[in-house]
CSV table of C-alpha atoms and ligand atoms in Angstrom, one decimal:
chain,number,residue,atom,x,y,z
A,1,UNK,CA,-12.1,6.6,-6.6
A,2,UNK,CA,-13.6,6.1,-3.2
A,3,UNK,CA,-11.4,6.8,-0.1
A,4,UNK,CA,-11.3,3.0,0.5
A,5,UNK,CA,-10.4,2.3,-3.1
A,6,UNK,CA,-7.5,4.7,-2.7
A,7,UNK,CA,-6.4,3.1,0.5
A,8,UNK,CA,-6.6,-0.4,-1.1
A,9,UNK,CA,-4.4,0.8,-3.9
A,10,UNK,CA,-1.8,2.4,-1.7
A,11,UNK,CA,-1.7,-0.6,0.6
A,12,UNK,CA,-1.2,-2.9,-2.4
A,13,UNK,CA,1.7,-0.7,-3.5
A,14,UNK,CA,3.2,-0.8,-0.1
A,15,UNK,CA,3.0,-4.6,0.0
A,16,UNK,CA,4.5,-4.9,-3.5
A,17,UNK,CA,7.4,-2.5,-2.5
A,18,UNK,CA,8.1,-4.7,0.5
A,19,UNK,CA,8.1,-7.9,-1.5
A,20,UNK,CA,10.5,-6.3,-3.9
A,21,UNK,CA,12.8,-4.8,-1.3
A,22,UNK,CA,13.1,-8.1,0.6
A,23,UNK,CA,13.5,-10.4,-2.4
A,24,UNK,CA,10.1,-12.0,-2.1
A,25,UNK,CA,8.3,-13.1,-5.3
A,26,UNK,CA,5.7,-10.6,-6.5
A,27,UNK,CA,2.3,-11.6,-5.2
A,28,UNK,CA,3.6,-14.1,-2.6
A,29,UNK,CA,2.0,-12.3,0.3
A,30,UNK,CA,-1.8,-12.5,0.7
A,31,UNK,CA,-3.6,-9.4,1.9
A,32,UNK,CA,-6.3,-10.1,4.5
A,33,UNK,CA,-8.6,-7.1,5.1
A,34,UNK,CA,-9.3,-6.7,8.8
A,35,UNK,CA,-12.7,-5.2,8.9
A,36,UNK,CA,-13.6,-5.2,12.6
A,37,UNK,CA,-15.7,-2.2,13.7
A,38,UNK,CA,-16.2,-1.2,10.0
A,39,UNK,CA,-19.7,-1.2,8.6
A,40,UNK,CA,-20.8,-3.6,5.9
A,41,UNK,CA,-20.7,-0.7,3.4
A,42,UNK,CA,-16.9,-0.4,3.9
A,43,UNK,CA,-16.4,-4.1,3.2
A,44,UNK,CA,-18.6,-3.7,0.1
A,45,UNK,CA,-16.3,-0.8,-1.1
A,46,UNK,CA,-13.2,-2.9,-0.4
A,47,UNK,CA,-14.7,-5.8,-2.4
A,48,UNK,CA,-15.4,-3.4,-5.3
A,49,UNK,CA,-11.7,-2.4,-5.1
A,50,UNK,CA,-10.7,-6.1,-5.5
A,51,UNK,CA,-10.5,-7.6,-2.0
A,52,UNK,CA,-12.4,-10.7,-1.0
A,53,UNK,CA,-10.7,-12.0,2.1
A,54,UNK,CA,-12.0,-10.4,5.3
A,55,UNK,CA,-10.9,-10.8,8.9
A,56,UNK,CA,-13.3,-10.3,11.8
A,57,UNK,CA,-12.7,-10.3,15.6
A,58,UNK,CA,-16.2,-10.2,17.1
A,59,UNK,CA,-18.6,-13.0,16.4
A,60,UNK,CA,-22.0,-11.2,16.6
A,61,UNK,CA,-20.7,-8.2,14.6
A,62,UNK,CA,-19.3,-10.6,12.0
A,63,UNK,CA,-22.5,-12.6,11.6
A,64,UNK,CA,-24.4,-9.4,11.1
A,65,UNK,CA,-22.1,-8.2,8.3
A,66,UNK,CA,-22.1,-11.7,6.7
A,67,UNK,CA,-25.9,-11.5,6.5
A,68,UNK,CA,-25.7,-8.2,4.8
A,69,UNK,CA,-23.1,-9.3,2.3
A,70,UNK,CA,-24.5,-12.7,1.2
A,71,UNK,CA,-24.6,-11.6,-2.4
A,72,UNK,CA,-20.7,-11.3,-2.6
A,73,UNK,CA,-18.3,-14.2,-2.8
A,74,UNK,CA,-16.2,-13.5,0.3
A,75,UNK,CA,-13.8,-15.6,2.3
A,76,UNK,CA,-14.2,-15.1,6.0
A,77,UNK,CA,-11.3,-15.3,8.5
A,78,UNK,CA,-11.9,-15.4,12.3
A,79,UNK,CA,-9.1,-13.5,14.0
A,80,UNK,CA,-10.5,-12.7,17.5
A,81,UNK,CA,-10.4,-14.4,20.8
A,82,UNK,CA,-12.3,-17.7,20.9
A,83,UNK,CA,-14.7,-18.4,23.8
A,84,UNK,CA,-15.3,-22.2,23.9
A,85,UNK,CA,-19.1,-21.7,24.0
A,86,UNK,CA,-18.9,-19.8,20.6
A,87,UNK,CA,-17.1,-22.4,18.6
A,88,UNK,CA,-20.2,-23.7,16.8
A,89,UNK,CA,-20.9,-20.3,15.1
A,90,UNK,CA,-17.3,-20.1,14.1
A,91,UNK,CA,-17.2,-23.6,12.7
A,92,UNK,CA,-20.4,-22.9,10.7
A,93,UNK,CA,-19.7,-19.4,9.4
A,94,UNK,CA,-16.0,-19.0,8.7
A,95,UNK,CA,-13.5,-20.4,6.2
A,96,UNK,CA,-10.4,-19.8,8.3
A,97,UNK,CA,-9.5,-19.3,12.0
A,98,UNK,CA,-6.1,-17.7,12.9
A,99,UNK,CA,-6.4,-17.5,16.7
A,100,UNK,CA,-6.5,-21.1,17.7
A,101,UNK,CA,-4.4,-21.7,20.8
A,102,UNK,CA,-5.9,-24.6,22.8
A,103,UNK,CA,-6.6,-28.2,22.0
A,104,UNK,CA,-10.0,-28.2,23.6
A,105,UNK,CA,-11.2,-25.4,21.3
A,106,UNK,CA,-9.6,-27.2,18.3
A,107,UNK,CA,-11.5,-30.4,19.1
A,108,UNK,CA,-14.8,-28.6,19.4
A,109,UNK,CA,-14.2,-26.7,16.1
A,110,UNK,CA,-13.4,-30.0,14.4
A,111,UNK,CA,-16.5,-31.8,15.8
A,112,UNK,CA,-18.7,-28.9,14.8
A,113,UNK,CA,-17.5,-28.3,11.3
A,114,UNK,CA,-20.3,-29.5,9.0
A,115,UNK,CA,-19.3,-32.6,7.0
A,116,UNK,CA,-20.5,-31.1,3.7
A,117,UNK,CA,-18.0,-28.2,3.9
A,118,UNK,CA,-14.3,-28.0,3.3
A,119,UNK,CA,-12.2,-28.5,6.4
A,120,UNK,CA,-11.8,-25.4,8.5
A,121,UNK,CA,-8.4,-23.8,7.6
A,122,UNK,CA,-6.6,-22.9,10.9
A,123,UNK,CA,-3.5,-21.3,12.1
A,124,UNK,CA,-2.0,-21.9,15.6
A,125,UNK,CA,-1.5,-18.6,17.5
A,126,UNK,CA,1.8,-18.3,19.3
A,127,UNK,CA,2.5,-15.8,22.1
A,128,UNK,CA,5.8,-14.9,20.6
A,129,UNK,CA,6.6,-11.9,22.9
A,130,UNK,CA,5.8,-13.8,26.0
A,131,UNK,CA,3.4,-11.3,27.3
A,132,UNK,CA,1.4,-12.7,30.3
A,133,UNK,CA,-1.9,-11.1,29.2
A,134,UNK,CA,-1.7,-12.2,25.6
A,135,UNK,CA,-3.5,-15.1,24.0
A,136,UNK,CA,-1.5,-17.7,22.1
A,137,UNK,CA,0.3,-20.9,23.1
A,138,UNK,CA,3.8,-20.6,24.4
A,139,UNK,CA,6.6,-21.2,21.9
A,140,UNK,CA,7.7,-24.3,23.8
A,141,UNK,CA,4.2,-25.9,23.5
A,142,UNK,CA,3.9,-25.1,19.8
A,143,UNK,CA,5.3,-28.3,18.2
A,144,UNK,CA,3.2,-30.7,20.3
A,145,UNK,CA,0.0,-28.7,19.9
A,146,UNK,CA,0.6,-28.3,16.2
A,147,UNK,CA,0.8,-32.1,15.8
A,148,UNK,CA,-2.3,-32.7,17.9
A,149,UNK,CA,-4.3,-30.1,15.9
A,150,UNK,CA,-3.0,-31.5,12.5
A,151,UNK,CA,-4.5,-34.9,13.5
A,152,UNK,CA,-8.1,-33.6,13.8
A,153,UNK,CA,-10.2,-34.7,10.9
A,154,UNK,CA,-12.3,-31.5,10.1
A,155,UNK,CA,-9.5,-29.0,10.6
A,156,UNK,CA,-6.6,-28.3,8.2
A,157,UNK,CA,-3.6,-26.8,10.0
A,158,UNK,CA,-2.0,-24.3,7.6
A,159,UNK,CA,0.6,-22.6,9.8
A,160,UNK,CA,1.4,-20.2,12.7
A,161,UNK,CA,0.2,-16.8,13.6
A,162,UNK,CA,1.4,-14.1,16.0
A,163,UNK,CA,0.6,-10.6,17.3
A,164,UNK,CA,3.8,-9.4,18.8
A,165,UNK,CA,3.9,-6.7,21.5
A,166,UNK,CA,3.7,-3.3,19.8
A,167,UNK,CA,7.2,-2.0,19.0
A,168,UNK,CA,8.1,0.8,16.6
A,169,UNK,CA,11.7,-0.4,16.2
A,170,UNK,CA,12.1,-2.2,12.8
A,171,UNK,CA,14.9,-4.6,13.9
A,172,UNK,CA,12.9,-5.6,17.0
A,173,UNK,CA,9.8,-6.1,14.9
A,174,UNK,CA,11.9,-8.3,12.6
A,175,UNK,CA,13.3,-10.3,15.6
A,176,UNK,CA,9.8,-11.2,16.9
A,177,UNK,CA,8.7,-12.4,13.4
A,178,UNK,CA,11.9,-14.3,12.9
A,179,UNK,CA,11.1,-16.3,16.0
A,180,UNK,CA,7.8,-17.3,14.6
A,181,UNK,CA,9.3,-18.2,11.2
A,182,UNK,CA,11.9,-20.4,13.0
A,183,UNK,CA,9.2,-22.2,14.9
A,184,UNK,CA,7.3,-22.8,11.6
A,185,UNK,CA,10.5,-24.2,10.0
A,186,UNK,CA,10.9,-26.5,13.0
A,187,UNK,CA,7.3,-27.7,12.7
A,188,UNK,CA,7.9,-28.4,9.0
A,189,UNK,CA,11.1,-30.3,9.7
A,190,UNK,CA,9.0,-32.7,11.9
A,191,UNK,CA,6.7,-33.5,9.0
A,192,UNK,CA,3.9,-30.9,9.2
A,193,UNK,CA,2.9,-29.5,5.8
A,194,UNK,CA,2.5,-25.9,6.7
A,195,UNK,CA,2.3,-23.2,4.1
A,196,UNK,CA,0.9,-20.1,5.9
A,197,UNK,CA,2.7,-17.7,8.2
A,198,UNK,CA,0.1,-15.1,9.3
A,199,UNK,CA,2.0,-12.1,10.6
A,200,UNK,CA,2.2,-8.4,10.0
A,201,UNK,CA,-0.4,-5.6,10.5
A,202,UNK,CA,-0.5,-1.9,9.4
A,203,UNK,CA,2.4,-0.9,11.6
A,204,UNK,CA,4.8,-3.7,10.9
A,205,UNK,CA,3.9,-5.1,7.5
A,206,UNK,CA,7.5,-4.6,6.1
A,207,UNK,CA,9.2,-6.4,8.9
A,208,UNK,CA,6.8,-9.3,8.5
A,209,UNK,CA,7.4,-9.5,4.7
A,210,UNK,CA,11.2,-9.4,5.4
A,211,UNK,CA,10.9,-12.4,7.7
A,212,UNK,CA,8.8,-14.6,5.3
A,213,UNK,CA,5.1,-14.0,6.1
A,214,UNK,CA,2.7,-15.3,3.6
A,215,UNK,CA,-0.4,-13.4,4.8
A,216,UNK,CA,-0.6,-9.9,6.4
A,217,UNK,CA,-3.7,-8.8,8.4
A,218,UNK,CA,-4.3,-5.2,7.6
A,219,UNK,CA,-7.0,-3.0,9.1
A,220,UNK,CA,-6.2,0.7,9.7
A,221,UNK,CA,-4.1,1.1,6.5
A,222,UNK,CA,-7.1,-0.1,4.4
A,223,UNK,CA,-10.1,1.3,6.2
A,224,UNK,CA,-8.7,4.3,8.2
A,225,UNK,CA,-9.3,4.5,12.0
A,226,UNK,CA,-11.9,2.2,13.5
A,227,UNK,CA,-15.0,3.3,15.3
A,228,UNK,CA,-14.2,3.4,19.0
A,229,UNK,CA,-16.4,2.2,21.8
A,230,UNK,CA,-18.2,-1.1,22.5
A,231,UNK,CA,-18.4,-3.6,19.7
A,232,UNK,CA,-21.6,-5.4,18.9
B,1,LIG,C1,-7.1,-5.5,14.5
B,1,LIG,C2,-6.2,-6.6,14.1
B,1,LIG,C3,-5.4,-6.5,13.0
B,1,LIG,C4,-5.2,-5.2,12.1
B,1,LIG,O1,-4.6,-4.2,12.8
B,1,LIG,P1,-4.3,-2.8,12.1
B,1,LIG,O2,-3.2,-2.3,13.0
B,1,LIG,O3,-5.5,-2.0,12.1
B,1,LIG,O4,-3.8,-3.1,10.8
B,1,LIG,C5,-4.6,-7.6,12.6
B,1,LIG,N1,-4.7,-8.7,13.3
B,1,LIG,C6,-5.5,-8.9,14.4
B,1,LIG,C7,-5.6,-10.2,15.1
B,1,LIG,C8,-6.3,-7.8,14.8
B,1,LIG,O5,-7.0,-7.9,15.9
């Protein structure tokens, strides 16, 4: 087995153990492989081990890898910060966007999504820990923004996403994810058909599963440490 195949297998076991421990149905949490700063060969190895959903943070780096992996049937998720002059490349080259947090960007993505393709699947990112420097809309703006995004024709709003402030304490990890889950429930009560709660990374996967995530975004646990330094 390749090192990556072993990591894929142990991460799958970890996810299954969490589902079981917290009473979640087996297979109810989707594993998104976060492949930023990993070479195309690492994605190829992860695909050989059974993964086909990949999350990328940096647009030019992602486009380069997509070109090298055209022969594989992959689903591409954009999970990085979105500059408004880069929306076209995102609308053309990704299936999902998890980091939508402004209406202006949402409108551009909707206008630029080609008519022949499925709508762009999106999650609204919420700044759940209230950090001044973090991206994400504020919890109090979430409901109105979610309704505005859901009305755009070429986007399909699937749910909410967060990246809480790093915290190694399990109960505090859970508390942050519980706030996002409550916001999602509130959005659903007001008529939005949301089915995706994108939360949990290598360090807090169990807490996210405990609080009802439907998709975890896992990088380090699957691929090992990332290359440091400037991204492409
Ligand atoms: C890098 C990243 C991840 C994965 O983080 P790991 O700790 O390596 O699992 C998940 N989500 C986002 C938005 C990221 O930028």
